[in-house]
Amino acid sequence: MTSKPNVRQPSHVACRDCSLSSLCLPLALSIKDIDQLDHIIKRGRPLKKGEHLFLEGDPFTSVFAVRSGAIKTYTATNEGEEQITGFYLPSEILGLSGMDTDTYPVSAQAMETTMICEIPFEQLETLSDQFPELRRHLMRLMSKRIREDQQMMMLLSKKNADERIATFLINLASRFRRRGFSSQSFRLSMSRNEMGNYLGLAVETVSRVFTRFQKNGLISAVGKEIEIRNSVELCALAGGKTLEPNPIATSA
Amino acid sequence: MTSKPNVRQPSHVACRDCSLSSLCLPLALSIKDIDQLDHIIKRGRPLKKGEHLFLEGDPFTSVFAVRSGAIKTYTATNEGEEQITGFYLPSEILGLSGMDTDTYPVSAQAMETTMICEIPFEQLETLSDQFPELRRHLMRLMSKRIREDQQMMMLLSKKNADERIATFLINLASRFRRRGFSSQSFRLSMSRNEMGNYLGLAVETVSRVFTRFQKNGLISAVGKEIEIRNSVELCALAGGKTLEPNPIATSA
DNA sequence: ATACGACTTTGAGGCCTCTCAATGACGTCA
DNA sequence: TGACGTCATTGAGAGGCCTCAAAGTCGTAT
């Protein structure tokens, strides 16, 4: 409701000055229109590891863009266990799946210290009325998410443990690369347990696959630090497409 | 491109006269606005079993509503096998996942004789500019689809064969009920093979689960005819929610 | 009506991944 | 810096589902 004046603190970079603007929502707007988006964005304090952005069942009010750090979304299974539904890196948008309900269907939690841009949905809709391009971008984001979820369903129903983890690593790598980071070596923000949870595998299986991948020279892993040593092989395992062509990113 | 005059043939029922209007796109429009939607809708000849509505890679031009019959969407895995991504019943909308690409990411094929309403997307977008409510409805459809896909991911990563099939049957039942049909007994439009493909199970497993369910008095199945004999148990297996509360439907 | 093909069912055996268990490494905080 | 808790690794065993194979059923077309 309150569109906070645009306080320029280190943590409060304006959209036009944000290094992620070409990946994030502003990409749908012209330079001069970006400021309008900028004014409705709320930039809260950084979330510490483990803090929640919203909880499953909270009233749906906003969508969020990750500015730095990493967020996971999860929901509770019938048995009360946690089921992770997505990982979100800087420039990626989350919260859109709550749009047709009054409440968020998942919880969102910081996996490390994380800065967030909050976009109140009501105002985003108003802005969408002015800028058809923004509206189309939002729909494209959701459409892309649907396709990505279907890729994920394919992974879960057809791929074995090796292929799942290869796919996961390649996907992460291209998302890092898209943000201008190395796709060869990066740091996982999630634990083996979280990775397994997301991929439908037991922790022990994840660990065993990592060990095997290292023995075969596909990757090198020291704790959460990952280095891809044979991207060709890894991509082949992941199922076809190489790391080279224009990378994939995730949103919504 | 051509908005065909509204020919009243048996197969060309106007939206306002369509029994599905309260479930389909028109639900976002007032009575008098429905006619505008009606005029952009193209109603082709019925598709025969096995005919394709569109193929993976075809240029994205329209979204589609199923009027009668049933459609499956599928994509090819890396090994060239078919992976079914969804089943669509009357009043349900498909094709939205192609929105952010130039081409459909899946193929759509009739599982039986099927009547389709085609909505050219460009004109739907124009109409969306006039009717914010229609626009919001489209976004809600996509948002709902995202949530449903996440349910599916949960099914694939956490549920065993019995639970998957129970979930699938309960889901189908509530979709039938929503359309005013019996949720106790209905006819499957898909083969055991297609069901298994969709659920990430081998045909033989599907068959064995069906046999077991019948032995336990959960269902009775003669070919594709299904009768749910113990919905309480079946719902429990599916994971909690009963069949009674307001049912779930699928779209996009 | 009959024959063919597609679909379904049932059985046997094997493999992949899970579960349980214990040890080892890491990171954090007093 | 040391101790604790969390996370990661490794091993052994079991179980669920897949694969392969064959027989049975259904639907359809000639």
mmCIF file of C-alpha atoms (C1' of nucleotides) in Angstrom, chain D residues 1-10 12 14-30:
data_model
loop_
_atom_site.group_PDB
_atom_site.id
_atom_site.type_symbol
_atom_site.label_atom_id
_atom_site.label_comp_id
_atom_site.label_asym_id
_atom_site.label_seq_id
_atom_site.Cartn_x
_atom_site.Cartn_y
_atom_site.Cartn_z
ATOM 1 C "C1'" DT D 1 40.102 -22.829 20.715
ATOM 2 C "C1'" DG D 2 37.294 -26.499 21.840
ATOM 3 C "C1'" DA D 3 32.826 -28.545 21.853
ATOM 4 C "C1'" DC D 4 28.615 -29.058 19.863
ATOM 5 C "C1'" DG D 5 25.236 -29.566 16.313
ATOM 6 C "C1'" DT D 6 24.500 -29.838 11.569
ATOM 7 C "C1'" DC D 7 25.754 -31.628 7.350
ATOM 8 C "C1'" DA D 8 28.113 -34.999 4.336
ATOM 9 C "C1'" DT D 9 29.902 -39.494 3.331
ATOM 10 C "C1'" DT D 10 30.043 -44.440 3.167
ATOM 11 C "C1'" DA D 12 24.821 -52.951 4.149
ATOM 12 C "C1'" DA D 14 15.682 -54.377 1.790
ATOM 13 C "C1'" DG D 15 11.926 -53.143 -1.048
ATOM 14 C "C1'" DG D 16 9.429 -51.130 -4.816
ATOM 15 C "C1'" DC D 17 9.199 -50.613 -9.407
ATOM 16 C "C1'" DC D 18 11.039 -51.725 -14.001
ATOM 17 C "C1'" DT D 19 12.119 -54.913 -17.640
ATOM 18 C "C1'" DC D 20 11.348 -58.876 -20.157
ATOM 19 C "C1'" DA D 21 8.154 -62.381 -21.540
ATOM 20 C "C1'" DA D 22 3.863 -64.526 -22.562
ATOM 21 C "C1'" DA D 23 -0.943 -65.180 -22.437
ATOM 22 C "C1'" DG D 24 -5.437 -63.179 -22.538
ATOM 23 C "C1'" DT D 25 -8.903 -59.579 -23.931
ATOM 24 C "C1'" DC D 26 -10.831 -56.037 -26.493
ATOM 25 C "C1'" DG D 27 -11.870 -53.270 -30.507
ATOM 26 C "C1'" DT D 28 -11.956 -52.749 -35.221
ATOM 27 C "C1'" DA D 29 -11.795 -53.443 -39.980
ATOM 28 C "C1'" DT D 30 -12.140 -56.323 -43.778
#
